[in-house]
Tab-separated table of C-alpha atoms and ligand atoms in Angstrom:
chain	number	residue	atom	x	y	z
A	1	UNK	CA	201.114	107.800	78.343
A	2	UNK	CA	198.337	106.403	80.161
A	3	UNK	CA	198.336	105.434	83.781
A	4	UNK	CA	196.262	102.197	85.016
A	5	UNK	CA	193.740	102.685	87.309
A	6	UNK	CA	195.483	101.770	90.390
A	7	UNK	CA	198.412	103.852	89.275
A	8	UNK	CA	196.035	106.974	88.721
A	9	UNK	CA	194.554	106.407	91.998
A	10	UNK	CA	198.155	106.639	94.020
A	11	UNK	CA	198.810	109.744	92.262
A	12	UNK	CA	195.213	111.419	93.358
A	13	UNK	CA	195.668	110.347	96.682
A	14	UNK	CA	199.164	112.065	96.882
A	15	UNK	CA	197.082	115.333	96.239
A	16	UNK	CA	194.035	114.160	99.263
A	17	UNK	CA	191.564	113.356	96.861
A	18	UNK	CA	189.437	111.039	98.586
A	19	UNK	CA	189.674	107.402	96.697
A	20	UNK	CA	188.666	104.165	97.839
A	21	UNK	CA	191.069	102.066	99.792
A	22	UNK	CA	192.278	99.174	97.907
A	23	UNK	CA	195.518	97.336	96.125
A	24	UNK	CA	196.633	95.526	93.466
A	25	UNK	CA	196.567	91.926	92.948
A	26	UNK	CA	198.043	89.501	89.796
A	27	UNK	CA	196.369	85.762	91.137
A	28	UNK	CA	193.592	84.938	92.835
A	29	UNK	CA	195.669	84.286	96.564
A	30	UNK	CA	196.848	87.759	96.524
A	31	UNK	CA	192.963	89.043	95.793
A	32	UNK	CA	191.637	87.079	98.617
A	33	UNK	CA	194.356	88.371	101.260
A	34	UNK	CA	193.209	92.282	99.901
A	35	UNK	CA	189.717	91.400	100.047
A	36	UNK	CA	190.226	90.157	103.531
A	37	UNK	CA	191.712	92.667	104.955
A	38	UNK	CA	189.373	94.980	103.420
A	39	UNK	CA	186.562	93.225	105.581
A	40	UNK	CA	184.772	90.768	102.570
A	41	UNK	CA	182.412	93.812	100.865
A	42	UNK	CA	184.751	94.851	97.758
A	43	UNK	CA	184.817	95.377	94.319
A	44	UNK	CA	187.097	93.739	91.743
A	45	UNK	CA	188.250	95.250	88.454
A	46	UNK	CA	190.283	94.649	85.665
A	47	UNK	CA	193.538	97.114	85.039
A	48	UNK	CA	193.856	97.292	81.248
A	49	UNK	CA	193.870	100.149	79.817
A	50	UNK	CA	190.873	100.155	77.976
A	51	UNK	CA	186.835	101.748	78.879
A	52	UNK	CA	183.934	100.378	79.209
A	53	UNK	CA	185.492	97.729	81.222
A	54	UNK	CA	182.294	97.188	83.377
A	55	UNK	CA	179.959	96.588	80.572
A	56	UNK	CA	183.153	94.417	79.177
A	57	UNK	CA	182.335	92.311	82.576
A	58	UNK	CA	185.888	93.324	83.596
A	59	UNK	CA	184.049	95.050	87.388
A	60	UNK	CA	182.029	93.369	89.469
A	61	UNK	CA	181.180	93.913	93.745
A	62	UNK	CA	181.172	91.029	96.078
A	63	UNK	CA	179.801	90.557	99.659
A	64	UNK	CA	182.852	88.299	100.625
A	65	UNK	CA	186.852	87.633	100.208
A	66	UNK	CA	186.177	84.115	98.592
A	67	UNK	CA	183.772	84.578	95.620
A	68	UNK	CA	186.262	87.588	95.406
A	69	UNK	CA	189.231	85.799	94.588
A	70	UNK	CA	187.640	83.642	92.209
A	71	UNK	CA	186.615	86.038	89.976
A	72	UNK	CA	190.055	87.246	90.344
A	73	UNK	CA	191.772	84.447	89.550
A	74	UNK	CA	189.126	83.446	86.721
A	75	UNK	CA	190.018	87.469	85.172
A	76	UNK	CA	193.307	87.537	85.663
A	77	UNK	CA	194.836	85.852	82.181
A	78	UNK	CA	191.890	86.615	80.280
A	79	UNK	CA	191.205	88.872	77.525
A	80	UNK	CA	188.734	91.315	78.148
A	81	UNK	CA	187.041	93.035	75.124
A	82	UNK	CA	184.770	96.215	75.058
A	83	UNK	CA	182.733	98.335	72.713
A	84	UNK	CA	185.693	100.988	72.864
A	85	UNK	CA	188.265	97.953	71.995
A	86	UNK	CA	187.265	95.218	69.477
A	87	UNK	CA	190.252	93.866	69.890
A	88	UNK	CA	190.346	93.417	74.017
A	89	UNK	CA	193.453	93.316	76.163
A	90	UNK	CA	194.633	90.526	78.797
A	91	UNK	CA	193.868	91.308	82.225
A	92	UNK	CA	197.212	90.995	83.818
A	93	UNK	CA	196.192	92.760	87.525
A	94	UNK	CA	192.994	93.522	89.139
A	95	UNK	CA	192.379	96.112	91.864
A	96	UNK	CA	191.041	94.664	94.603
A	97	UNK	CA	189.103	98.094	96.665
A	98	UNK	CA	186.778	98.873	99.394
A	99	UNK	CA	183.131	98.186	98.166
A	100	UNK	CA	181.373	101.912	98.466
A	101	UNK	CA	177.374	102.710	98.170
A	102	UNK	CA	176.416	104.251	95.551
A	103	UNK	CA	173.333	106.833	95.741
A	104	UNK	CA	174.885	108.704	92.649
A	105	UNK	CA	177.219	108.969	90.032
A	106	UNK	CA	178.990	112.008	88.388
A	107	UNK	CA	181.627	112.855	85.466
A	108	UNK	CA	184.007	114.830	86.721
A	109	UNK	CA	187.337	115.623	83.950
A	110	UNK	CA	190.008	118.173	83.642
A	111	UNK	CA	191.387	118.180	79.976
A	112	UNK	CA	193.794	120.434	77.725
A	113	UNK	CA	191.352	121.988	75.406
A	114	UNK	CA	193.758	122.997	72.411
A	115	UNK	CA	191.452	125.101	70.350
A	116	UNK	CA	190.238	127.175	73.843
A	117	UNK	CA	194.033	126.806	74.958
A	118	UNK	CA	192.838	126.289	78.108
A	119	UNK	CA	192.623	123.746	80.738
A	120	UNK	CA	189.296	122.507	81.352
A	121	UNK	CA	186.781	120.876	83.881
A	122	UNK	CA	184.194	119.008	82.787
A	123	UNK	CA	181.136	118.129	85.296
A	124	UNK	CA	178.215	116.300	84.740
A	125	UNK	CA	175.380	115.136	86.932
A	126	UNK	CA	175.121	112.213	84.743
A	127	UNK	CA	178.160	110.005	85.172
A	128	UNK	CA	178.576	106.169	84.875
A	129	UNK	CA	178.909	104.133	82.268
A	130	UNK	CA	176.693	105.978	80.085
A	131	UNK	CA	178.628	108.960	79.449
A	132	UNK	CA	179.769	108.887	76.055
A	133	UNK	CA	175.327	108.561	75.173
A	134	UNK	CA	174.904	111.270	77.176
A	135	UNK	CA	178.155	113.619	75.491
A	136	UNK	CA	175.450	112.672	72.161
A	137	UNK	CA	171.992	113.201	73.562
A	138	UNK	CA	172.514	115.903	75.316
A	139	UNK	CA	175.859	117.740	75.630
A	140	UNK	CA	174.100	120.345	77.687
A	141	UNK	CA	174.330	118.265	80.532
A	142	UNK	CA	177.975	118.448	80.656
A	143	UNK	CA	178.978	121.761	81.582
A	144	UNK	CA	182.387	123.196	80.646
A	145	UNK	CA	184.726	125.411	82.920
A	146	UNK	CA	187.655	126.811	81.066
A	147	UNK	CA	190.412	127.620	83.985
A	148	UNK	CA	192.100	131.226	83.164
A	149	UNK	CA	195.646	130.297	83.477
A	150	UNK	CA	196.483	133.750	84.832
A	151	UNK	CA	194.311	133.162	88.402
A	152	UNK	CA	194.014	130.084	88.459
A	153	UNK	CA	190.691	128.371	89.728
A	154	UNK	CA	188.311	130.022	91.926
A	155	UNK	CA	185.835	128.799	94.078
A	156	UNK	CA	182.777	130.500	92.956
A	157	UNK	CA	183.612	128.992	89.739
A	158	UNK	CA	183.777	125.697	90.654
A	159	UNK	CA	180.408	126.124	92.814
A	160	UNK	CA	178.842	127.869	89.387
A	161	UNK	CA	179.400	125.034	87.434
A	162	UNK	CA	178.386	122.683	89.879
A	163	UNK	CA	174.994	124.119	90.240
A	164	UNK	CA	174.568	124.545	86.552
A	165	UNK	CA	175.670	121.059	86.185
A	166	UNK	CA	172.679	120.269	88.430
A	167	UNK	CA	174.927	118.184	90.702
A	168	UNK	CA	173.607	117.645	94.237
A	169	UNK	CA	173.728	119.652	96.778
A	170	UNK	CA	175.206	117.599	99.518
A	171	UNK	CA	178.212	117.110	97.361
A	172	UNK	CA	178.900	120.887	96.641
A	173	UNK	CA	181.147	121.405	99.632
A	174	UNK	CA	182.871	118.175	99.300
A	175	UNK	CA	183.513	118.795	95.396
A	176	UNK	CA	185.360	122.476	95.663
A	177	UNK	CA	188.202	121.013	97.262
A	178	UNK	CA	188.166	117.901	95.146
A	179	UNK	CA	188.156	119.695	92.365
A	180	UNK	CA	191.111	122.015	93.479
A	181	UNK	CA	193.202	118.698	94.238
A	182	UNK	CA	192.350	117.468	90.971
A	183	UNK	CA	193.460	120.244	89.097
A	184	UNK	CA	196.677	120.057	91.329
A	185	UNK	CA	197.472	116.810	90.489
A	186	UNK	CA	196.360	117.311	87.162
A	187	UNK	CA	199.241	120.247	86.471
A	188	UNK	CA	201.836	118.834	88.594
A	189	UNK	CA	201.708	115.579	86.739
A	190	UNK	CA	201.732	117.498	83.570
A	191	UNK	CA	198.278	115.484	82.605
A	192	UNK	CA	196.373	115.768	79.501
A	193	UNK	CA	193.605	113.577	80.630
A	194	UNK	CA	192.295	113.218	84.060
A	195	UNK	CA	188.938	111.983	84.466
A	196	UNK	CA	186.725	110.498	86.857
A	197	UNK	CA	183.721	108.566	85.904
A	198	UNK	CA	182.320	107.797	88.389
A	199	UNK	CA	183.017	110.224	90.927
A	200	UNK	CA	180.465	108.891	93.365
A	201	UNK	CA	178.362	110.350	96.094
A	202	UNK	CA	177.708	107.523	98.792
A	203	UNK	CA	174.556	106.190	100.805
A	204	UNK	CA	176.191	107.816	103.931
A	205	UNK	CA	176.944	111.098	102.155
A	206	UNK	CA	181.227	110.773	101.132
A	207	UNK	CA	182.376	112.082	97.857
A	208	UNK	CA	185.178	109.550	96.308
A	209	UNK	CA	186.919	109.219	93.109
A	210	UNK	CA	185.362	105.459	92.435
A	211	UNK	CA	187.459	105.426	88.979
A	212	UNK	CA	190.414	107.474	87.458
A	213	UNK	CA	191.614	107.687	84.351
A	214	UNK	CA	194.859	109.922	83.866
A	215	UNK	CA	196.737	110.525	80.575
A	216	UNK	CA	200.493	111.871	80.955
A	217	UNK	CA	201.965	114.405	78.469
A	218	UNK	CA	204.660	112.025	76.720
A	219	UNK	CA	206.717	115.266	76.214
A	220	UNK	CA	206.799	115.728	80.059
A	221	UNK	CA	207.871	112.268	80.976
A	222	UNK	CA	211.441	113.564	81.392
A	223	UNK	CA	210.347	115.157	84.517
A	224	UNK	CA	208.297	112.403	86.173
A	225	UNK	CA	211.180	109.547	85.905
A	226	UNK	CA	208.772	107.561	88.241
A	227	UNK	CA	206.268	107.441	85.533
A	228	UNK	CA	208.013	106.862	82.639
A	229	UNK	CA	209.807	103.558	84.443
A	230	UNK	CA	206.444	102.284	84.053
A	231	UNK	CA	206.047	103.291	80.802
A	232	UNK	CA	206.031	99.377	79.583
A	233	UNK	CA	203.153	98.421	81.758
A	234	UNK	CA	201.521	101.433	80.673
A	235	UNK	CA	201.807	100.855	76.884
A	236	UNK	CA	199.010	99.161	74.695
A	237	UNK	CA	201.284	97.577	72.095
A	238	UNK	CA	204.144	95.509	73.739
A	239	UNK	CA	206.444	96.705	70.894
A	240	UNK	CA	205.123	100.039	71.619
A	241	UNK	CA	206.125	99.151	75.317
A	242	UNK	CA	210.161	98.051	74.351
A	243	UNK	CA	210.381	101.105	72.419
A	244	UNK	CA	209.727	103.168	75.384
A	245	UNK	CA	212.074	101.099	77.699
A	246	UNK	CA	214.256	101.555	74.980
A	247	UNK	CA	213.683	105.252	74.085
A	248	UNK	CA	213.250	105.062	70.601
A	249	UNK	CA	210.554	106.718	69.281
A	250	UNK	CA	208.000	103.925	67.342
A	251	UNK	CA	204.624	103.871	67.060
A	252	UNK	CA	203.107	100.903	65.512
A	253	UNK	CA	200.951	101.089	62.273
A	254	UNK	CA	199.000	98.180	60.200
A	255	UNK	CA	200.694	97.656	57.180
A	256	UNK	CA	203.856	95.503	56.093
A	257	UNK	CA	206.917	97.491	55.597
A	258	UNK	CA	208.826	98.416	58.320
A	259	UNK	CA	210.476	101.722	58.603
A	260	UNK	CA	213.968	103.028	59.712
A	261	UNK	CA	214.290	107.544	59.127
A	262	UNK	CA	216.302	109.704	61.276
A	263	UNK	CA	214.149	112.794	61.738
A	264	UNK	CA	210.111	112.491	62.127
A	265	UNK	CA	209.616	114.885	58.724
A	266	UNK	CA	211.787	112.347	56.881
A	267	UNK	CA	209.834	109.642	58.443
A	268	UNK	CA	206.929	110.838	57.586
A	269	UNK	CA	207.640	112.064	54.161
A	270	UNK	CA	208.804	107.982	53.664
A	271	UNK	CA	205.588	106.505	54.879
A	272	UNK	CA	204.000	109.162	52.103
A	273	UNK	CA	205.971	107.821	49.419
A	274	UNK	CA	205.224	103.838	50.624
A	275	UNK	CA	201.757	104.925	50.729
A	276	UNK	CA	201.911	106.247	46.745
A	277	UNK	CA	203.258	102.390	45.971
A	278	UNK	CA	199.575	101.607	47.430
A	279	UNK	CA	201.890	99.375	50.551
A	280	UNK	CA	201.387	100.329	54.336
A	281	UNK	CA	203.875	100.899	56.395
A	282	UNK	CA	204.181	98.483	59.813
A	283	UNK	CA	205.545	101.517	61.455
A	284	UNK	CA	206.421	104.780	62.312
A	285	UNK	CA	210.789	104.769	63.900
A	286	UNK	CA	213.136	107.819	64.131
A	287	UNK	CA	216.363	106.880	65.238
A	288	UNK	CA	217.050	110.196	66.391
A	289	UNK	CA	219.686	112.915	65.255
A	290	UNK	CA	223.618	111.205	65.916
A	291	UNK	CA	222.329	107.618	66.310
A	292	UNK	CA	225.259	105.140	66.600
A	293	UNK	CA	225.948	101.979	65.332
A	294	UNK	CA	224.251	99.912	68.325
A	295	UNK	CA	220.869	102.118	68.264
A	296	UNK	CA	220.578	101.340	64.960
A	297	UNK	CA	221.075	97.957	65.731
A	298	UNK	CA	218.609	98.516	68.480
A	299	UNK	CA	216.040	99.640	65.808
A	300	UNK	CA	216.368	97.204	63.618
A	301	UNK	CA	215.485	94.347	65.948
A	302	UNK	CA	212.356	96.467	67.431
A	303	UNK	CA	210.988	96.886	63.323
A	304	UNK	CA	211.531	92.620	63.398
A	305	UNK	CA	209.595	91.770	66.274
A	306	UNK	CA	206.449	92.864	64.891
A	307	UNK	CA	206.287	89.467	62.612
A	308	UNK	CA	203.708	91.045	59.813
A	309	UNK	CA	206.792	93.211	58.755
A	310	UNK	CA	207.847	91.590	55.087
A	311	UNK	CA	210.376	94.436	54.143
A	312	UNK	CA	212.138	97.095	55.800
A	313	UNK	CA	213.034	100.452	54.349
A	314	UNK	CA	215.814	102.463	55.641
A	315	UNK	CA	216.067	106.147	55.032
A	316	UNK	CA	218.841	107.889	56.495
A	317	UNK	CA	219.883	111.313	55.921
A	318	UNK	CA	223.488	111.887	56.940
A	319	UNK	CA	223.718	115.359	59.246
A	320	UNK	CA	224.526	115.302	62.524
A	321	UNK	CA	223.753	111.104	62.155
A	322	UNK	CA	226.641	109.984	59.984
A	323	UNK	CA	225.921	107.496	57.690
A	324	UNK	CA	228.310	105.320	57.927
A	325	UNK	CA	227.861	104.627	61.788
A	326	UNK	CA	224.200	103.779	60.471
A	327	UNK	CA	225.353	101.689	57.854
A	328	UNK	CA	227.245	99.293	60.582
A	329	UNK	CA	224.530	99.015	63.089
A	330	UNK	CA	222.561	98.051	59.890
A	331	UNK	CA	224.813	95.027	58.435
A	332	UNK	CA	225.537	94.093	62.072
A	333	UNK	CA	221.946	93.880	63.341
A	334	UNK	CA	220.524	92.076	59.683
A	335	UNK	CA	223.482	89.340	60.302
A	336	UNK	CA	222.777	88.975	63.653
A	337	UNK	CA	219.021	88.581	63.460
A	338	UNK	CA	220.061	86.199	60.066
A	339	UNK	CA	216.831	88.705	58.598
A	340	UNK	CA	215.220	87.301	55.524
A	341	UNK	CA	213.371	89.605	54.406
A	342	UNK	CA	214.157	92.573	51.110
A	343	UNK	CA	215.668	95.734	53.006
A	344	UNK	CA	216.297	98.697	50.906
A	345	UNK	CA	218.564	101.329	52.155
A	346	UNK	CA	218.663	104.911	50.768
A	347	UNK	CA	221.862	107.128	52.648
A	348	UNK	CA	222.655	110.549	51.821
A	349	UNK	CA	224.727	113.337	53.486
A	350	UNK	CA	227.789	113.197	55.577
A	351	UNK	CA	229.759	109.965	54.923
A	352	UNK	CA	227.021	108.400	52.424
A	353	UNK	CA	230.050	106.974	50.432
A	354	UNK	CA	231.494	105.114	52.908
A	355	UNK	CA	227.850	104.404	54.029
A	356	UNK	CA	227.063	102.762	50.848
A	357	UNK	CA	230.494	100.759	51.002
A	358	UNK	CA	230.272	98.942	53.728
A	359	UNK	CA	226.017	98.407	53.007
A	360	UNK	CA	227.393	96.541	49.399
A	361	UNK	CA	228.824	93.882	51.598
A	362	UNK	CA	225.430	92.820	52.453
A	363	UNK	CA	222.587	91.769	50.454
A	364	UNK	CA	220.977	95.115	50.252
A	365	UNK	CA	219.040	97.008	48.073
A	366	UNK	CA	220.771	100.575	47.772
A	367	UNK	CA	218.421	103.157	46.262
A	368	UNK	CA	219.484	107.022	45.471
A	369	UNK	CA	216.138	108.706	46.652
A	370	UNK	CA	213.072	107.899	48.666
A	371	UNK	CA	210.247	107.590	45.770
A	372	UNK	CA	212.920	105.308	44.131
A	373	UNK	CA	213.830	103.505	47.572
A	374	UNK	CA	209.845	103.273	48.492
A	375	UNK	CA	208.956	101.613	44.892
A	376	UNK	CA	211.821	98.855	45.307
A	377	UNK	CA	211.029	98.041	48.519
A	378	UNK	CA	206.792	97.536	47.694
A	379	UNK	CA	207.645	95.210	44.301
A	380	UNK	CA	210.108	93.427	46.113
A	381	UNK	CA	207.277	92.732	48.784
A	382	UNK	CA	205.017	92.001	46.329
A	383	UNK	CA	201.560	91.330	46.735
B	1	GDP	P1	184.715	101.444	83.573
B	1	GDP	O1	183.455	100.757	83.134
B	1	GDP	O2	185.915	100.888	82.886
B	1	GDP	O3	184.638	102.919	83.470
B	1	GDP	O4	184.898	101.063	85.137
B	1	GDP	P2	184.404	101.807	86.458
B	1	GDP	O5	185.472	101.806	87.435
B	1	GDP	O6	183.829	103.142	86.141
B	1	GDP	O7	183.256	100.861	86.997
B	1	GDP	C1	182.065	100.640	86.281
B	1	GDP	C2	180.859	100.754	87.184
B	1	GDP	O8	180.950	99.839	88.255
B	1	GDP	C3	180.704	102.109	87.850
B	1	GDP	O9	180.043	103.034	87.035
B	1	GDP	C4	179.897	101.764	89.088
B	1	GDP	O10	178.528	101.780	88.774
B	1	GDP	C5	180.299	100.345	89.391
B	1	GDP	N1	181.210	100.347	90.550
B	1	GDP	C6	182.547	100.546	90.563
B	1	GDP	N2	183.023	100.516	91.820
B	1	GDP	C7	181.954	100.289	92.630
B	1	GDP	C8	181.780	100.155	94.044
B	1	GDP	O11	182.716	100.237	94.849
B	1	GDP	N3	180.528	99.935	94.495
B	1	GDP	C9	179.446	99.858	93.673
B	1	GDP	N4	178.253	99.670	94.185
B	1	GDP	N5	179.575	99.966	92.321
B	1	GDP	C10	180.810	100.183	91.816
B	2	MN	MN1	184.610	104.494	84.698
């Protein structure tokens, strides 16, 4: 899960890295109060969860509250489209901070490296918005610290890299204990991401996290309840963001038939076989192991509100779920949502009889395995 900005700043300040005073703002009144109190010199950007958003046109300084809050109020509502995202996002808030000066930029990132199994930092005297050219150029001039789990992060690390990473000297003492908080917020937030691009060096000599980007492990979200209550302000895809709220497991995909399994393998295996029929799937949805009738039901209205889905497929196997619990949330939810579409139901495993008795009072295809269920449901969809 991805924070916003804003959000990623709160958490770094919890751990005393320095960051720029500022606040949210969703219309252009609420900017100019911010900017106002914030004496006039501030800079406004765009909370979507997308890069790039200063080339996008999404950041932008001003010398006073008023010109301020009309760029607010002219951002907030509109979609904001970068190199990294063709397709753009709406700018729903702006943070509204303290304007700093800039004498340099540095990348500064802490990041689960899987094959190393080891937590990261990443430092690079050439930050901004040029970062992913300079990754490509010339990777050299990032320089990689790989943090030994078993003491931690030392000092004369940190200062190592930072001299090999040709980062200015003024900044040295200031970075160490950035770093460390970092790295603490980064574990105690069970983070796969954090990085800050820019992490700026001002005219008057401050060090200050001018951006933050911080990506929480989805399987940790259990323990940071805070977080995951965001979790549909956080999301990319609004469905994406009521499956969260609604803890069901869905990730959206491009094609046309939507998808009901109970187990991820199963899922999977059933997006294989729609794939074979040369159909995409619309989705990826496990209903989870002992999934009543009304999280079915639950399902089954998420799959319909993505309105490219022209079939659904449902492929249950009966364990610990029983199938005729999934069979009612089924015939319940496609009456209630008076659903149009072909839906083709494959059931198997405990109570699959009485699944498939109650299913035949609606107007369902039943199919006896999932090649057989995936083929119906792609010539009923048709072309
Ligand atoms: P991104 O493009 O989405 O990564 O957004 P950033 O937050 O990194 O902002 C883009 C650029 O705007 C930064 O690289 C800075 O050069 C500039 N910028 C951001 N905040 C300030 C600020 O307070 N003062 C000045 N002078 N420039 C800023
Ligand atoms: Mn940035």
């Amino acid at each position: 899960m991805k924070l916003q900005e804003y959000q990623a700043k709160e958490l770094l300040e919890k751990f005393w890295v320095p960051v720029p005073a500022g606040s949210v703002a969703t219309n252009g009144g609420e900017a100019r109060e911010i900017a106002e109190r914030l004496g006039g010199r501030v800079v406004v950007k765009a909370q979507v969860l997308m890069g790039g958003r200063g080339k996008a046109g999404g950041v932008k300084v001003f010398d006073d509250a008023e010109q301020a809050s009309v760029f607010a109020a002219d951002l907030i509502g509109k979609r904001l489209v970068s190199v990294q995202n063709p397709q753009g996002m709406v700018v729903e808030k702006v943070l509204v901070s303290e304007r700093i000066e800039i004498e340099k930029e540095f990348y500064l990132a802490i990041l689960l490296d899987r094959a190393a199994q080891r937590d990261t930092i990443m430092v690079s005297a050439k930050g901004g918005m040029d970062i992913e050219e300079v990754a490509a150029s010339e990777p050299e001039a990032i320089v990689r610290l790989a943090v030994d789990s078993k003491w931690g992060l030392c000092d004369y690390e940190i200062r190592a890299a930072l001299v090999a990473a040709k980062i200015n000297p003024r900044a040295h003492r200031q970075m160490v204990p950035m770093i460390h908080a970092l790295y603490s917020a980064y574990k105690e937030s069970d983070a796969t991401l954090l990085e800050i691009n820019p992490c700026a060096l001002t005219k008057d000599g401050k060090v200050v996290a001018a951006d933050a980007k911080v990506i929480i492990d989805d399987n940790a979200l259990f323990r940071h309840p805070d977080y995951a209550a965001l979790g549909s302000e956080s999301a990319e895809d609004p469905i994406e963001a009521e499956a969260v709220a609604r803890g069901i497991a869905y990730v959206r995909l491009d094609g046309e038939i939507g998808v009901i399994g109970n187990g991820a393998g199963l899922v999977m295996l059933t997006l294989d076989e729609i794939a074979k029929t040369g159909k995409k799937a619309a989705n990826f949805l496990d209903v989870g192991g002992g999934a009543q009738a009304d999280r079915v039901r639950s399902c089954v209205e998420l799959i319909f509100m993505d309105p490219r889905v022209k079939g659904l497929l449902i492929n249950i196997f009966g364990g610990i779920t029983r199938g005729d619990e999934v069979a009612k949330g089924v015939v319940e939810a496609l009456q209630d949502l008076k659903v149009k579409v072909p839906v083709v139901v494959r059931v198997e495993g405990t109570n699959a009889e009485e699944a498939r008795s109650i299913l035949a009072t609606a107007n369902l295809t039943p199919a006896k395995t999932v090649q057989e269920a995936a083929e119906k449901i792609a010539s009923l969809v048709g072309s």
